[in-house]
C-alpha atoms as a printed R data frame, in Angstrom:
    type eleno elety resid chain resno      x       y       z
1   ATOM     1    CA   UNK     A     1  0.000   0.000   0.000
2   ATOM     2    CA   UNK     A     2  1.557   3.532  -1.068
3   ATOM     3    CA   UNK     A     3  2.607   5.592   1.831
4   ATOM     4    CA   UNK     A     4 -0.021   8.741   2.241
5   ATOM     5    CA   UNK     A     5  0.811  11.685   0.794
6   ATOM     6    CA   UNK     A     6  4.340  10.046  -1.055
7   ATOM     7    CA   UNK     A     7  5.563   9.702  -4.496
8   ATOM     8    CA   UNK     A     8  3.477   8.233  -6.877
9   ATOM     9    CA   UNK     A     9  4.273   4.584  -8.276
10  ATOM    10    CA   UNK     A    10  5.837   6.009 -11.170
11  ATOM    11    CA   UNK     A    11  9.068   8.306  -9.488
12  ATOM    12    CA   UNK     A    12 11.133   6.259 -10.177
13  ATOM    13    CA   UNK     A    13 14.121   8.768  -8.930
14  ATOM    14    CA   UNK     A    14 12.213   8.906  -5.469
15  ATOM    15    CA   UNK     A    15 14.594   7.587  -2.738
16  ATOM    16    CA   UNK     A    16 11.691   6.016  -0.738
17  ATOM    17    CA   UNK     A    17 10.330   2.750  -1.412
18  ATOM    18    CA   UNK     A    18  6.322   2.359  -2.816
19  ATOM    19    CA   UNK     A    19  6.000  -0.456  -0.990
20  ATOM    20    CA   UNK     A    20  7.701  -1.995   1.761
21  ATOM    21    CA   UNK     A    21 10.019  -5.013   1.402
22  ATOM    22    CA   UNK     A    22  8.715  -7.977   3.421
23  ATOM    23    CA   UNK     A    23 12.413  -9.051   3.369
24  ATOM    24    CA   UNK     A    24 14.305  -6.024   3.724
25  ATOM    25    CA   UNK     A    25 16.431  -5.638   7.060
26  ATOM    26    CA   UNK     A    26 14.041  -3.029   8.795
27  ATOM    27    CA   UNK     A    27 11.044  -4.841   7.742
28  ATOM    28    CA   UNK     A    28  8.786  -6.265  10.965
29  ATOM    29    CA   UNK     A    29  8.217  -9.649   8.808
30  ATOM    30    CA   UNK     A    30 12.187  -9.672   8.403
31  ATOM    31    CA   UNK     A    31 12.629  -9.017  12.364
32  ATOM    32    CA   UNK     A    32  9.843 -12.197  13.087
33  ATOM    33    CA   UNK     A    33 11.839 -14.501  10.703
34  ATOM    34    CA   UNK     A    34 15.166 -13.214  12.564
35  ATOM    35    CA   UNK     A    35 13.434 -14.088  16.314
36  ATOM    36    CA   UNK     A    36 12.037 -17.489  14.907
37  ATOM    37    CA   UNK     A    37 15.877 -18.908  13.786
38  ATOM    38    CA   UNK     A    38 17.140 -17.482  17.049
39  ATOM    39    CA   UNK     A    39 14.719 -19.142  18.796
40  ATOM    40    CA   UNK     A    40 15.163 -22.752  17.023
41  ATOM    41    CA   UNK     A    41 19.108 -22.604  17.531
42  ATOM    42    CA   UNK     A    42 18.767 -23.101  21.190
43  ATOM    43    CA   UNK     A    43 16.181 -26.549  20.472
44  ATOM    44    CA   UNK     A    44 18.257 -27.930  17.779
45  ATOM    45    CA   UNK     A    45 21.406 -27.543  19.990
46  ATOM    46    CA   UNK     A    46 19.512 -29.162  22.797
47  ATOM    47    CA   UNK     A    47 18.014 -32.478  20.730
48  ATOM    48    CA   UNK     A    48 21.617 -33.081  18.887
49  ATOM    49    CA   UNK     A    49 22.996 -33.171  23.087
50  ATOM    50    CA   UNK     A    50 20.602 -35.747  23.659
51  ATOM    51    CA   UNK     A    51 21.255 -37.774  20.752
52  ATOM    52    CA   UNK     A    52 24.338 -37.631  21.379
53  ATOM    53    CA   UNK     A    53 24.154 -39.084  25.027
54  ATOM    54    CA   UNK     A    54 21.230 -41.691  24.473
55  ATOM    55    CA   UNK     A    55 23.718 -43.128  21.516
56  ATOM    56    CA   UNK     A    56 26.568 -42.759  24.232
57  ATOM    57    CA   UNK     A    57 24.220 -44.908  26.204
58  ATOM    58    CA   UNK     A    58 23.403 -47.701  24.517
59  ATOM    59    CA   UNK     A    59 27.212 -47.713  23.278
60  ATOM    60    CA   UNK     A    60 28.104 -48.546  26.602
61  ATOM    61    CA   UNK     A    61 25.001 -50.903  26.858
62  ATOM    62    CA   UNK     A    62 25.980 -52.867  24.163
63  ATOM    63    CA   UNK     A    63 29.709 -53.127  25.842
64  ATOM    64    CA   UNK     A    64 28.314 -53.928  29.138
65  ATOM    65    CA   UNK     A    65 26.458 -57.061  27.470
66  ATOM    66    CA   UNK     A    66 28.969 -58.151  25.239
67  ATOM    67    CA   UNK     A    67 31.406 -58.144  28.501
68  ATOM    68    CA   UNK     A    68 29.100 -59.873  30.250
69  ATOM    69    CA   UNK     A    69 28.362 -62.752  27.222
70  ATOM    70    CA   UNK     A    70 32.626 -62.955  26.786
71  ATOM    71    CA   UNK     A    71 34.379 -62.167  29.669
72  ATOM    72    CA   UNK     A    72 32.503 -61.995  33.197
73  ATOM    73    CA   UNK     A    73 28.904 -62.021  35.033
74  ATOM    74    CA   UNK     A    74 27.546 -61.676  38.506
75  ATOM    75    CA   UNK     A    75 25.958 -64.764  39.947
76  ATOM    76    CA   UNK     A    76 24.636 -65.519  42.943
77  ATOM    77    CA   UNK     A    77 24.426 -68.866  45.211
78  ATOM    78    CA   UNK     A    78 21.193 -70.192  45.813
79  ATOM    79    CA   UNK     A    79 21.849 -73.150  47.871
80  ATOM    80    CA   UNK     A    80 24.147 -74.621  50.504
81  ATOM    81    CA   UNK     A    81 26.211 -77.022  48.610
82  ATOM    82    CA   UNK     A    82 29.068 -74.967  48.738
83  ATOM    83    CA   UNK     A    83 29.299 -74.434  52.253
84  ATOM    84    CA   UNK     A    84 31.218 -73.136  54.508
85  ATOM    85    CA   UNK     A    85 33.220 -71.868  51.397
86  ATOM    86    CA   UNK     A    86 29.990 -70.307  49.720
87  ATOM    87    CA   UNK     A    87 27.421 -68.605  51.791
88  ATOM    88    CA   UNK     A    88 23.570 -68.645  51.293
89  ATOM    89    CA   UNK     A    89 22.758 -65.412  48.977
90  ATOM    90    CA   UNK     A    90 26.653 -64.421  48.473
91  ATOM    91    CA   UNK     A    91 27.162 -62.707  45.246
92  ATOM    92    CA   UNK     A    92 30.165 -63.466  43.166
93  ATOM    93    CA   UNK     A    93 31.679 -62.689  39.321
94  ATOM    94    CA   UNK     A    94 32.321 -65.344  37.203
95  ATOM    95    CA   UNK     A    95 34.990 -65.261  34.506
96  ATOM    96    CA   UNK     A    96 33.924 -67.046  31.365
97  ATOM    97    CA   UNK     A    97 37.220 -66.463  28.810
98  ATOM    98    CA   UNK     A    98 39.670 -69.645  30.532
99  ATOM    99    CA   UNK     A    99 36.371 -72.434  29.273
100 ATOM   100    CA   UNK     A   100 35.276 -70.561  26.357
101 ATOM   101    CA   UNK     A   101 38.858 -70.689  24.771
102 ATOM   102    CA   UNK     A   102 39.557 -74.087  26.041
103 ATOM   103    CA   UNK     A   103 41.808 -73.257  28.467
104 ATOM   104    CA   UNK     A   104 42.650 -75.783  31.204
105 ATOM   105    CA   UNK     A   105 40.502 -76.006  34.475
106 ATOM   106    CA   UNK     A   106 42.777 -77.439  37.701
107 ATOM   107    CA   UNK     A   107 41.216 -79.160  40.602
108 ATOM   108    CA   UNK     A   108 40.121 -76.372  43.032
109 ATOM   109    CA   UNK     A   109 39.034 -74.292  40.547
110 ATOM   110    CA   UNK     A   110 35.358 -73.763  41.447
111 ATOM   111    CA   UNK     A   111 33.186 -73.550  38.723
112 ATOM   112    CA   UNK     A   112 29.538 -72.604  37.299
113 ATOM   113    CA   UNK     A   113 27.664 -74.773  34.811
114 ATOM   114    CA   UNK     A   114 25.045 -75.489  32.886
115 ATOM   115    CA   UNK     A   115 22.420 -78.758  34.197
116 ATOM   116    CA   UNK     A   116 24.443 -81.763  32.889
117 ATOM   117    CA   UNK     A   117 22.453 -84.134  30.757
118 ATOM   118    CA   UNK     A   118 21.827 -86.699  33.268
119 ATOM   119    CA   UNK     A   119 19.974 -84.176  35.346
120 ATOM   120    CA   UNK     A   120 17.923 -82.651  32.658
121 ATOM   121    CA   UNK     A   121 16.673 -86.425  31.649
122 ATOM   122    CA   UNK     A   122 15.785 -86.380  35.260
123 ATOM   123    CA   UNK     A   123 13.450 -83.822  35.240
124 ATOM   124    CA   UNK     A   124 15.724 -80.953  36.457
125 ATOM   125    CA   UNK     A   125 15.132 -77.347  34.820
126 ATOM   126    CA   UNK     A   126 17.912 -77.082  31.501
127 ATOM   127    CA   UNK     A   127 18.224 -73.530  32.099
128 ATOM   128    CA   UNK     A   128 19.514 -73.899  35.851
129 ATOM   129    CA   UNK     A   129 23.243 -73.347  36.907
130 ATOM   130    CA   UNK     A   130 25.341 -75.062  39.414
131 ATOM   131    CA   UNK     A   131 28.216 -74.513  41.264
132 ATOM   132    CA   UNK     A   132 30.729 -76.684  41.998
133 ATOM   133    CA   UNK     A   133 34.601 -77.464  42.736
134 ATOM   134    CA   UNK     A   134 36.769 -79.522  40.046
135 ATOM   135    CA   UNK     A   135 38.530 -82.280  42.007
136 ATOM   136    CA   UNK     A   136 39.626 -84.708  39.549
137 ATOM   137    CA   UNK     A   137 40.214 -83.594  35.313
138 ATOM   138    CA   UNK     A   138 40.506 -86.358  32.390
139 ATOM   139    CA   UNK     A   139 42.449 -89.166  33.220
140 ATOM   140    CA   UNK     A   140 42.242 -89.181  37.170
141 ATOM   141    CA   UNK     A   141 41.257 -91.738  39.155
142 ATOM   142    CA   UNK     A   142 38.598 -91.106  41.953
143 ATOM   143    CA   UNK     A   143 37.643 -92.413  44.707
144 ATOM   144    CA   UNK     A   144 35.635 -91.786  47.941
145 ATOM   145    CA   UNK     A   145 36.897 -94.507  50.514
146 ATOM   146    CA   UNK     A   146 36.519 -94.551  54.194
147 ATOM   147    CA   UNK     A   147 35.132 -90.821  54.784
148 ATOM   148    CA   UNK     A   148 38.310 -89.663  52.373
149 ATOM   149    CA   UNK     A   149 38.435 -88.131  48.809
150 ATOM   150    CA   UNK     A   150 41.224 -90.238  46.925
151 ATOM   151    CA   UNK     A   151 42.281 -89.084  43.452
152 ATOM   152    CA   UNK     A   152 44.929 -91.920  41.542
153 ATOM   153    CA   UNK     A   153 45.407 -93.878  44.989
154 ATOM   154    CA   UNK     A   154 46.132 -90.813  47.460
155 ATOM   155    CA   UNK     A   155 44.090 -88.589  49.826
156 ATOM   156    CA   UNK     A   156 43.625 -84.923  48.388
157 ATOM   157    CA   UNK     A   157 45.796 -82.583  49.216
158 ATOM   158    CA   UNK     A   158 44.125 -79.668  49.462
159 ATOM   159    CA   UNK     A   159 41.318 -81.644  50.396
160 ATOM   160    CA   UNK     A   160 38.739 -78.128  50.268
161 ATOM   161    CA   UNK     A   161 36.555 -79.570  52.431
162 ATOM   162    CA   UNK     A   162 37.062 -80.302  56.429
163 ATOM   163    CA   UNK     A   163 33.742 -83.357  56.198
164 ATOM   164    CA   UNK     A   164 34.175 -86.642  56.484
165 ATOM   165    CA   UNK     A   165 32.229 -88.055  53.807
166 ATOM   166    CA   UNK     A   166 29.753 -90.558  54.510
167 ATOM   167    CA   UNK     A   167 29.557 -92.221  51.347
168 ATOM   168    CA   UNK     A   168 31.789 -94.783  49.482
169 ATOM   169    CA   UNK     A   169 32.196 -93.589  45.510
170 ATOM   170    CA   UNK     A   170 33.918 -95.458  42.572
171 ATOM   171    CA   UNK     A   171 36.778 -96.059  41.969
172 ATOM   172    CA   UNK     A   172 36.044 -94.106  38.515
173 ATOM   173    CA   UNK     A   173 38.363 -93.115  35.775
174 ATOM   174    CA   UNK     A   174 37.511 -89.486  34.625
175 ATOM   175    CA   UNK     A   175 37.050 -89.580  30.797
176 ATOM   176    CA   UNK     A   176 38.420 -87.612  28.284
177 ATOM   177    CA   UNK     A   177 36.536 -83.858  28.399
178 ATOM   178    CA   UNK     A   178 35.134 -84.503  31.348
179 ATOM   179    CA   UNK     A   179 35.735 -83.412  34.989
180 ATOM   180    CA   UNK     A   180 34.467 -84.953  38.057
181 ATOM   181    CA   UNK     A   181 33.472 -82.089  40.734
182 ATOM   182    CA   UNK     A   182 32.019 -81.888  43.880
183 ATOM   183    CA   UNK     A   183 30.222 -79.396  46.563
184 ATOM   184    CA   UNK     A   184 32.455 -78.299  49.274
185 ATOM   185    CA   UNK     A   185 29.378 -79.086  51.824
186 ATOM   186    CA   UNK     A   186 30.424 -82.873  50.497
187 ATOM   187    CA   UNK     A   187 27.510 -84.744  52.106
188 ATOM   188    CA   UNK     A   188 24.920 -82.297  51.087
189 ATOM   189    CA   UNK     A   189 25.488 -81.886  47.201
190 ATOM   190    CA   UNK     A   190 23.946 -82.866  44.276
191 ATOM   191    CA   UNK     A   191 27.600 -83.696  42.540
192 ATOM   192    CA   UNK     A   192 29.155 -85.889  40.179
193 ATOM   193    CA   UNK     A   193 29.729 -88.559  42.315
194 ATOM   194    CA   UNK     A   194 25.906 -88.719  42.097
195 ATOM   195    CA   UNK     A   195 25.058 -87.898  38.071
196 ATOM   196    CA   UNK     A   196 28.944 -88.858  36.972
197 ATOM   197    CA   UNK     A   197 31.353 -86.800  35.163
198 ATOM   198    CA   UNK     A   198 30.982 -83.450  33.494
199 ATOM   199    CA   UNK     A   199 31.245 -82.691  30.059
200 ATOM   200    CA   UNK     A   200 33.403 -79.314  29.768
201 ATOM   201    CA   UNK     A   201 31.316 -78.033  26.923
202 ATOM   202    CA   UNK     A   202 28.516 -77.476  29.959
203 ATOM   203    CA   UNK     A   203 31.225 -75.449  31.933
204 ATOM   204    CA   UNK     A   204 29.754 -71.453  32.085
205 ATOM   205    CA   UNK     A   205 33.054 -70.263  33.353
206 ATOM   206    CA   UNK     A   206 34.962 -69.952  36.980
207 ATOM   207    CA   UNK     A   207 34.122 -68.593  39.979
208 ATOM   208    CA   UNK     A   208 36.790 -66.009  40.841
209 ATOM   209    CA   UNK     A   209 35.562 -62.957  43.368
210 ATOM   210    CA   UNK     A   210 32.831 -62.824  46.138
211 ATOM   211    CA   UNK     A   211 31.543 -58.535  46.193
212 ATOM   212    CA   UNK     A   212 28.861 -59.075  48.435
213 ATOM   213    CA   UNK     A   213 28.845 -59.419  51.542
214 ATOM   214    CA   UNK     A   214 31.674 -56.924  52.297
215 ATOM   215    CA   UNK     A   215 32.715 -58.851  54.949
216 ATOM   216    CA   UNK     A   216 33.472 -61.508  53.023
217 ATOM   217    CA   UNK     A   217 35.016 -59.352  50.085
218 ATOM   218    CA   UNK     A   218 38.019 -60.906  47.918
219 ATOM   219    CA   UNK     A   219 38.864 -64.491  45.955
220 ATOM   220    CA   UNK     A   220 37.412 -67.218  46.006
221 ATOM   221    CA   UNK     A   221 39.792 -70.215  46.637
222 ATOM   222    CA   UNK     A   222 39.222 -72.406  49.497
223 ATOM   223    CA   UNK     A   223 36.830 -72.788  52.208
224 ATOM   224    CA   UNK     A   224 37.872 -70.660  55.711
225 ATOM   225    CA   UNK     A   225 37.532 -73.931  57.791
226 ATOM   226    CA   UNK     A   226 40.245 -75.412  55.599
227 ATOM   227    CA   UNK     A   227 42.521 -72.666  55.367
228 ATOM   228    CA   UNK     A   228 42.546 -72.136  59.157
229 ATOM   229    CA   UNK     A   229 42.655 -75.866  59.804
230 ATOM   230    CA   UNK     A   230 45.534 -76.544  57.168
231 ATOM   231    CA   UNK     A   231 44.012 -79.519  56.044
């Protein structure tokens, strides 16, 4: 709309604009268009920061499951068979890299597996764990005689456990890729010297730390009422 009392539309030598520029700098449309970039900037900046974190996030997700799948998990015990070594409700890592690259697994190691197949057959739930100690590997020969583990014709030394079994077992010859292992609370464990050997492809990985309670913080190696007894 001409401005009152101005120029005509056709002086063309007037300095003063017949209409104003919705674009040009002084403009109130140009000013709103200014306010409204100014005023996305601040939102834009804001949604790229949370991108940025929630993929930071489930980057370190993904790592924490991956460690957990390859290297170690928490457990916890659920029964007694490992006592005094083991405690009711104690929560402990497991490392799972030494079985899953076929690395050797010494008697005393304790270690976590999957329901062997003679226990499954028997009704027992395949997606259970256990937890036991490896006392004999492939090759060994084992024998529970006269309240005392023997492995090839001599008491064990460590024996990890201060009971005096009250059962008689084998003697048995532990086959190749097998282990035989047993609870620590001996005469209160549903162990191989029950359902046999166990295969080492069922082997989850090792028991290495205890983290809860605090009082009982640090490795896991031997029971305390062997390692104060010397046995």
């Amino acid at each position: 709309m001409d401005h009152p009392h101005g120029p005509t539309p056709t002086d063309a030598g007037s300095s003063q604009p017949t209409e104003r520029n919705p674009s040009a700098p002084g403009s109130s449309d140009g000013l709103e268009a200014a306010g409204r970039g100014q005023g996305d900037a601040p939102a834009v900046g804001l949604m790229h920061g949370l991108r940025r974190q929630l993929l930071s996030l489930v980057l370190w997700l993904l790592l924490a499951l991956l460690l957990r799948w390859l290297v170690v998990e928490p457990r916890w015990i659920p029964s007694g068979s490992m006592l005094p070594t083991l405690q009711l409700q104690d929560r402990i890592l497991v490392e799972k890299v030494r079985p899953r690259f076929g690395r050797n697994v010494p008697p005393g190691t304790v270690v976590v597996f999957h329901a062997p197949p003679e226990l499954v057959e028997a009704g027992y739930d395949p997606g259970s764990a256990l937890i036991k100690r490896v006392v004999a590997g492939p090759g060994d020969q084992v024998e529970v005689r006269d309240g005392r583990l023997l492995r090839n014709g001599a008491p064990m030394d460590p024996d990890w456990s201060a009971q005096t079994m009250d059962y008689r077992f084998g003697p048995v010859v532990v086959p190749p890729g097998h282990l035989l292992v047993l609870g620590d609370n001996r005469n209160a464990s549903l162990d191989s010297h029950i359902w046999g050997p166990l295969p080492r492809e069922e082997v989850i990985g090792t028991a290495i730390w205890r983290y809860w309670p605090l009082q009982r913080f640090g490795p896991i190696r031997v029971s305390p009422t062997v390692a104060a007894g010397g046995a």
